[in-house]
GROMACS .gro file of C-alpha atoms in nm:
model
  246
    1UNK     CA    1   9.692 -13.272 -12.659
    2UNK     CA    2   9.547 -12.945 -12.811
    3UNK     CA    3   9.643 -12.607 -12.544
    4UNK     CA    4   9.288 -12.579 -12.395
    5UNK     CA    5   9.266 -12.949 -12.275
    6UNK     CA    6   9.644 -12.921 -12.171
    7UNK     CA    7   9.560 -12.551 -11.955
    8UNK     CA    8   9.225 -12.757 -11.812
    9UNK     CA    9   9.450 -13.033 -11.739
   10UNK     CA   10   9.704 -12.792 -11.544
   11UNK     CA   11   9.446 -12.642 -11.380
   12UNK     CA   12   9.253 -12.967 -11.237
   13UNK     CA   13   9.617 -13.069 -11.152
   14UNK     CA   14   9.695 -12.779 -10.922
   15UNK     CA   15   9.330 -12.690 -10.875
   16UNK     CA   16   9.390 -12.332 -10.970
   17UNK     CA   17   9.223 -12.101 -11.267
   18UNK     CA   18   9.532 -11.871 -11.209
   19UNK     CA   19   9.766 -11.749 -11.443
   20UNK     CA   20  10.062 -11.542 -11.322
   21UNK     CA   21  10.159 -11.252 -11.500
   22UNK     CA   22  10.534 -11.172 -11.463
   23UNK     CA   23  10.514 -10.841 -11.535
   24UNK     CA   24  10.785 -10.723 -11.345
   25UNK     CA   25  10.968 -10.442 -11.349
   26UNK     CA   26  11.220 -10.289 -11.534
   27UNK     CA   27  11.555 -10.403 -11.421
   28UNK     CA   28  11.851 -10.553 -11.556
   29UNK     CA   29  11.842 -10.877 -11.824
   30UNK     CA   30  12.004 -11.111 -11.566
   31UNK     CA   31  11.826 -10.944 -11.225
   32UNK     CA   32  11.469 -10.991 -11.417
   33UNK     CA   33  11.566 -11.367 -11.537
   34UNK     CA   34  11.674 -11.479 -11.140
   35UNK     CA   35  11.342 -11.287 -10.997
   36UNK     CA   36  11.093 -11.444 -11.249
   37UNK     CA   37  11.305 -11.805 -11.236
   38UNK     CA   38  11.222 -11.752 -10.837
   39UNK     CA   39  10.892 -11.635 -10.841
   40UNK     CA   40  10.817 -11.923 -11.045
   41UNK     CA   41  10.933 -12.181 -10.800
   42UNK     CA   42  10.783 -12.010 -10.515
   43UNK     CA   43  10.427 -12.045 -10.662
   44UNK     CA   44  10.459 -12.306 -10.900
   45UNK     CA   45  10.153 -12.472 -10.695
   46UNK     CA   46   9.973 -12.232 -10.677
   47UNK     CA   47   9.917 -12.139 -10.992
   48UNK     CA   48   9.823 -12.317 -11.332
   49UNK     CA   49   9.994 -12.125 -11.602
   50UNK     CA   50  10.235 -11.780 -11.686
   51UNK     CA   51  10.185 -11.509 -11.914
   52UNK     CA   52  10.531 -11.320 -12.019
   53UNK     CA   53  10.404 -10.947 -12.190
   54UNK     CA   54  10.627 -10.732 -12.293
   55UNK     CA   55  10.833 -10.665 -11.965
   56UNK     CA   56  11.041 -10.996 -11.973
   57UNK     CA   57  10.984 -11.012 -12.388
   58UNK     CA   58  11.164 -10.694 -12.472
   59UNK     CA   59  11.494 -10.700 -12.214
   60UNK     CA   60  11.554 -11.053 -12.233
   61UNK     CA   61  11.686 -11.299 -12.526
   62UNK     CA   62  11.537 -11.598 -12.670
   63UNK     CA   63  11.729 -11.818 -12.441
   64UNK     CA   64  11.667 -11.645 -12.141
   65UNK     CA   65  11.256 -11.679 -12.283
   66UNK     CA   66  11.330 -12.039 -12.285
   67UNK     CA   67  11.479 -12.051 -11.979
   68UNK     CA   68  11.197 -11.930 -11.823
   69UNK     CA   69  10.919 -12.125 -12.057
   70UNK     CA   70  11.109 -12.462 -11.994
   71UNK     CA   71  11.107 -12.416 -11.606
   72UNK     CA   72  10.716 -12.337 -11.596
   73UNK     CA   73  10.638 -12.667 -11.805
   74UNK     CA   74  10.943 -12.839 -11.584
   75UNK     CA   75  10.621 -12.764 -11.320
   76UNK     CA   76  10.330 -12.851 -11.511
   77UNK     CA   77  10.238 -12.509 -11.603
   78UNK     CA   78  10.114 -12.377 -11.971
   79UNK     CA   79  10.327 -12.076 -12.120
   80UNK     CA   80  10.150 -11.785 -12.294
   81UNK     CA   81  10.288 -11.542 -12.450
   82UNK     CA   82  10.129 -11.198 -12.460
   83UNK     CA   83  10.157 -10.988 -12.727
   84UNK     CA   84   9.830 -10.855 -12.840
   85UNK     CA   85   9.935 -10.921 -13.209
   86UNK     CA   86   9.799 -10.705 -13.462
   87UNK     CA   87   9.985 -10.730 -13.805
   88UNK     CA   88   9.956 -10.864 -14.129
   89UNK     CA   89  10.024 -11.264 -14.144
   90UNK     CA   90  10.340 -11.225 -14.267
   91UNK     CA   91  10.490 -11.089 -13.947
   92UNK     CA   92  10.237 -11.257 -13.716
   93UNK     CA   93  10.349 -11.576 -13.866
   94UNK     CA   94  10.734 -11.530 -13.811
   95UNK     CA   95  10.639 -11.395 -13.474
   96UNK     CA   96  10.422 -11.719 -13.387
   97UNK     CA   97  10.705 -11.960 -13.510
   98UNK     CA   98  10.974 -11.771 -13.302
   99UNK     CA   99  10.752 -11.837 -13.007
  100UNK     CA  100  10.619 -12.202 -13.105
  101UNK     CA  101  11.043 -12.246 -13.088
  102UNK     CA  102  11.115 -12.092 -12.758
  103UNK     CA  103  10.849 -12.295 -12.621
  104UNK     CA  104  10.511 -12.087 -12.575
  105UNK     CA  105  10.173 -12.271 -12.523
  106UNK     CA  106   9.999 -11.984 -12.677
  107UNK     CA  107   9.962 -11.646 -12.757
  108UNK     CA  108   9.727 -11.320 -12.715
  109UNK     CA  109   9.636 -11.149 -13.052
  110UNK     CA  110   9.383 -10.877 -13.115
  111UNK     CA  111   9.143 -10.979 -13.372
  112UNK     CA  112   9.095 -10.624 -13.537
  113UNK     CA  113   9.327 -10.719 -13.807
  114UNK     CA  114   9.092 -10.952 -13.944
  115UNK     CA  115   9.164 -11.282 -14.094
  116UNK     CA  116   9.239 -11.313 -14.422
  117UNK     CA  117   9.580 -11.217 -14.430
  118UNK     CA  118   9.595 -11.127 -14.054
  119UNK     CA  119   9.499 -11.414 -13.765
  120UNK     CA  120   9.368 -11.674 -14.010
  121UNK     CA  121   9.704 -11.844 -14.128
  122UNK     CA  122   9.859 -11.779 -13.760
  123UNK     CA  123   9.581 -11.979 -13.592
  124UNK     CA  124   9.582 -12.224 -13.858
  125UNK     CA  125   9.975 -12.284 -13.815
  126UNK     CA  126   9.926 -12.278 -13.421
  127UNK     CA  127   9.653 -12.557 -13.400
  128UNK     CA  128   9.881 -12.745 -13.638
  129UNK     CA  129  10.137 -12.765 -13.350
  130UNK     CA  130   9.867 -12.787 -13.077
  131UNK     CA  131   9.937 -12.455 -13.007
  132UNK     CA  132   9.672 -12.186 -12.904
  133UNK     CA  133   9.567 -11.854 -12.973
  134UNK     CA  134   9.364 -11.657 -12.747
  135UNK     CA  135   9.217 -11.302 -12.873
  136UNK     CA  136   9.112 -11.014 -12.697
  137UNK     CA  137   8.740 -10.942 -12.658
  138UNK     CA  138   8.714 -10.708 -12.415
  139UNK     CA  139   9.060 -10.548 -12.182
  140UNK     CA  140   9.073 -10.446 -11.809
  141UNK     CA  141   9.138 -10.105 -11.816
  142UNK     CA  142   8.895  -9.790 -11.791
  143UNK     CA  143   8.958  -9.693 -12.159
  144UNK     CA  144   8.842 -10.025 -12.303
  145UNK     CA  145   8.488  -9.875 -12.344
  146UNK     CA  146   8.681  -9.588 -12.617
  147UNK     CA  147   8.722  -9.957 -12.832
  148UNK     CA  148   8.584 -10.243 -12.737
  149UNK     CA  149   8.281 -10.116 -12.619
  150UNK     CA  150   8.242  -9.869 -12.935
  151UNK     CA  151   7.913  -9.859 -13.113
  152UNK     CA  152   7.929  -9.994 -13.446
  153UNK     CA  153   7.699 -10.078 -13.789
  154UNK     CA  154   7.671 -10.430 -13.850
  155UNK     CA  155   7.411 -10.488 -14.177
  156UNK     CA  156   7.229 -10.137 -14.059
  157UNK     CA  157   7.232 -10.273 -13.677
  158UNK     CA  158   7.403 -10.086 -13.416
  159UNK     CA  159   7.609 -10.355 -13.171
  160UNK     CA  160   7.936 -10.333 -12.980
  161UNK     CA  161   8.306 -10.384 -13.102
  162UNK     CA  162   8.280 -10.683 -12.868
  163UNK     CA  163   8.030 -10.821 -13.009
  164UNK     CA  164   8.190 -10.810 -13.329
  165UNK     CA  165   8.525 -11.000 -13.179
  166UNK     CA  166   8.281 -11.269 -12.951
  167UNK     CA  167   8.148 -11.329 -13.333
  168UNK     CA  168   8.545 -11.388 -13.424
  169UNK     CA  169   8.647 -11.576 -13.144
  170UNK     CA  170   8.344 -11.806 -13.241
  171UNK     CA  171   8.405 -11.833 -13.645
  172UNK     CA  172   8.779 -11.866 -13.610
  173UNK     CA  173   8.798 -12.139 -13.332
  174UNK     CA  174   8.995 -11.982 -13.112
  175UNK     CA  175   9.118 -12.148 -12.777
  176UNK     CA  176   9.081 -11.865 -12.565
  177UNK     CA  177   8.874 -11.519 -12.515
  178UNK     CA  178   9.030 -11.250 -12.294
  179UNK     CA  179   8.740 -11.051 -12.095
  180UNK     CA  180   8.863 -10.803 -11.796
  181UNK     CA  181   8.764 -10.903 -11.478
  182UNK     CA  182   8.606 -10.527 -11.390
  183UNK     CA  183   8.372 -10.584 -11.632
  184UNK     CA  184   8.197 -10.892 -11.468
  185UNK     CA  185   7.863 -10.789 -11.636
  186UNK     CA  186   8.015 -10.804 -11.981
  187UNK     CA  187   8.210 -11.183 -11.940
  188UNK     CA  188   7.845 -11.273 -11.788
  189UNK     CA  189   7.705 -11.170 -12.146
  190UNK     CA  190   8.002 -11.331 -12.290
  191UNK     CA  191   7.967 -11.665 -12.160
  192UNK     CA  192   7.561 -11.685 -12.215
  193UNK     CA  193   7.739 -11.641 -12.603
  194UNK     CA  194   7.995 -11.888 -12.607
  195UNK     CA  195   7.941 -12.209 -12.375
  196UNK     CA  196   8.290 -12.348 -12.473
  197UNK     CA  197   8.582 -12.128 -12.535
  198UNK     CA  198   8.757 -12.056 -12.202
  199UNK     CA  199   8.770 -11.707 -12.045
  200UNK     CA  200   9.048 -11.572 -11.992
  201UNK     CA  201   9.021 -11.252 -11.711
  202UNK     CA  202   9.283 -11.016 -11.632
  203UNK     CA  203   9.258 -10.648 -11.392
  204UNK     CA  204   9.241 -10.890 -11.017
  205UNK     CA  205   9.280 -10.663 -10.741
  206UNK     CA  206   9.503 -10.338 -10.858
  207UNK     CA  207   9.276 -10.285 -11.136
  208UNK     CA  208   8.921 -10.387 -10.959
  209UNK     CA  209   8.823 -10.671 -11.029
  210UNK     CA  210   8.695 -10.917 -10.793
  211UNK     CA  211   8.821 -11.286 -10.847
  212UNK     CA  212   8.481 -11.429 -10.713
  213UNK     CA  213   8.283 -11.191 -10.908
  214UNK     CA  214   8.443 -11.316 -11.262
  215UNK     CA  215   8.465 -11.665 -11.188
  216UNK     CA  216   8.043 -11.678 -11.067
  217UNK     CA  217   8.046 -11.452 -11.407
  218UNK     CA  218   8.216 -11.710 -11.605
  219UNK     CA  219   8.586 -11.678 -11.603
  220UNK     CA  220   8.793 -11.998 -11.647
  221UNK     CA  221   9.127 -11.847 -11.587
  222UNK     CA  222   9.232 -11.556 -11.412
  223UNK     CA  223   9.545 -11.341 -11.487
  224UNK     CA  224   9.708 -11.208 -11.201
  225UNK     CA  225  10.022 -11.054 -11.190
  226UNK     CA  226  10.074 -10.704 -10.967
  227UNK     CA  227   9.802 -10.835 -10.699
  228UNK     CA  228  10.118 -11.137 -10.673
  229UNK     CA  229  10.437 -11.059 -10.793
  230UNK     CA  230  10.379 -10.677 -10.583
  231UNK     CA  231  10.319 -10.817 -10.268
  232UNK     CA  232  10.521 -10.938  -9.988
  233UNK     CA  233  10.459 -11.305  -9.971
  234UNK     CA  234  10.435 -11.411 -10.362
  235UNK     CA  235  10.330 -11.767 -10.223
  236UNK     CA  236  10.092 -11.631  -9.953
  237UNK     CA  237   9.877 -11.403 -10.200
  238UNK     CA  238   9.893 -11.668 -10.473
  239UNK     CA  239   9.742 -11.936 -10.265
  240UNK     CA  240   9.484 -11.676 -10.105
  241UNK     CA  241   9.350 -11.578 -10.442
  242UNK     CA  242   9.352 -11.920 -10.549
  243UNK     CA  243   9.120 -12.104 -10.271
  244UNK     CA  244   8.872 -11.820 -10.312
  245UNK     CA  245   8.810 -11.889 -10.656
  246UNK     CA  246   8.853 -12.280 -10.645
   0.00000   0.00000   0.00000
């Protein structure tokens, strides 16, 4: 089963579209591994998937990674790995395969580099293992609009960076598009593109965006980690945010 019909599957399962971002805070190796391990049970269904970034990537081992990997599918839950990659195939290949063997479902890339020589042979490897790759089309934060939304030449037209990647996402099969949820107006014009690559929406809550507003918008998934793993009941404001968007 390829990663998009297992995440629908997941989701159906534990009718949820979210996906919890553990990005915790920095701590100690072994303090970060027992607080993610818990958070994980506590929500586990609530939720229909994790995304590890760089806060859990960078302290912790590839054991630990598995650790944590193995317990979310141990609850039926998808694994992405978020890493925005952006280098030539080389390393994005040996980055992949280190991540296809600690377990991950997926991962986030940035299609800027291109494809020949950059995302092509990565996605091609990852759909060889049913794995996925999702690639950024638009981020959450206020300073996506100095790149994403840039104005660019395409055959003597002027259109946005966005565009450019929705084009990508499109031509290079991808199994996933990330559009911020505080931009509800551009994963609207998004999804009147692309019927049937998922959405993938992060920026719930701390960062603005209103859950209902993506999902009547067109998210599939949304990423929510601070609004969660911040608050004082991690089951609580899981299961809120997941029967308003349900």
């Amino acid at each position: 089963m390829v990663f998009s019909e297992r995440m629908r599957k997941a989701s159906l399962e534990k009718r949820s579209r979210i996906v919890l971002g553990l990005d915790l805070k920095p701590d100690l190796p072994e303090n970060l591994m027992s607080k993610a391990l818990k958070i994980l049970d506590e929500v586990c269904d609530e939720i229909c998937g994790i995304k590890v970034n760089l806060h859990l990537i960078i302290p912790l081992g590839f054991n630990e990674l598995k650790e944590i990997v193995d317990k979310a599918h141990v609850h039926n839950l998808q694994a992405i790995a978020d890493l925005k990659l952006n280098d030539i195939s080389a390393t994005n290949v040996v980055a992949t395969k280190i991540l296809w063997d600690i377990g991950f479902d997926a991962v986030i890339c940035n299609p800027f580099v291109g494809f020949e020589e950059g995302l092509g042979p990565c996605i091609q490897e990852a759909h060889s293992k049913d794995r996925g790759i999702i690639t950024l089309t638009y981020m959450s934060h206020k300073g996506a609009v100095e790149g994403y939304g840039l104005d660019v030449l395409k055959g003597g037209v002027s259109v946005k960076m966005y565009d450019l990647f929705i084009e990508r996402a499109v031509e290079w099969n991808v199994d996933g598009m990330i559009v911020g949820a505080t931009n509800p107006s551009i994963i609207k014009y998004v999804r009147a593109r692309v019927k049937d690559i998922p959405i993938f929406s992060p920026g719930i809550f701390v960062q603005g965006g209103d859950p209902r507003e993506a999902v009547r918008a067109g998210s599939d998934y949304l990423i929510v980690a601070r609004a969660i793993i911040e608050s004082n009941n991690v089951k609580v404001s899981a299961r809120e945010i997941k029967n308003m968007t349900w």
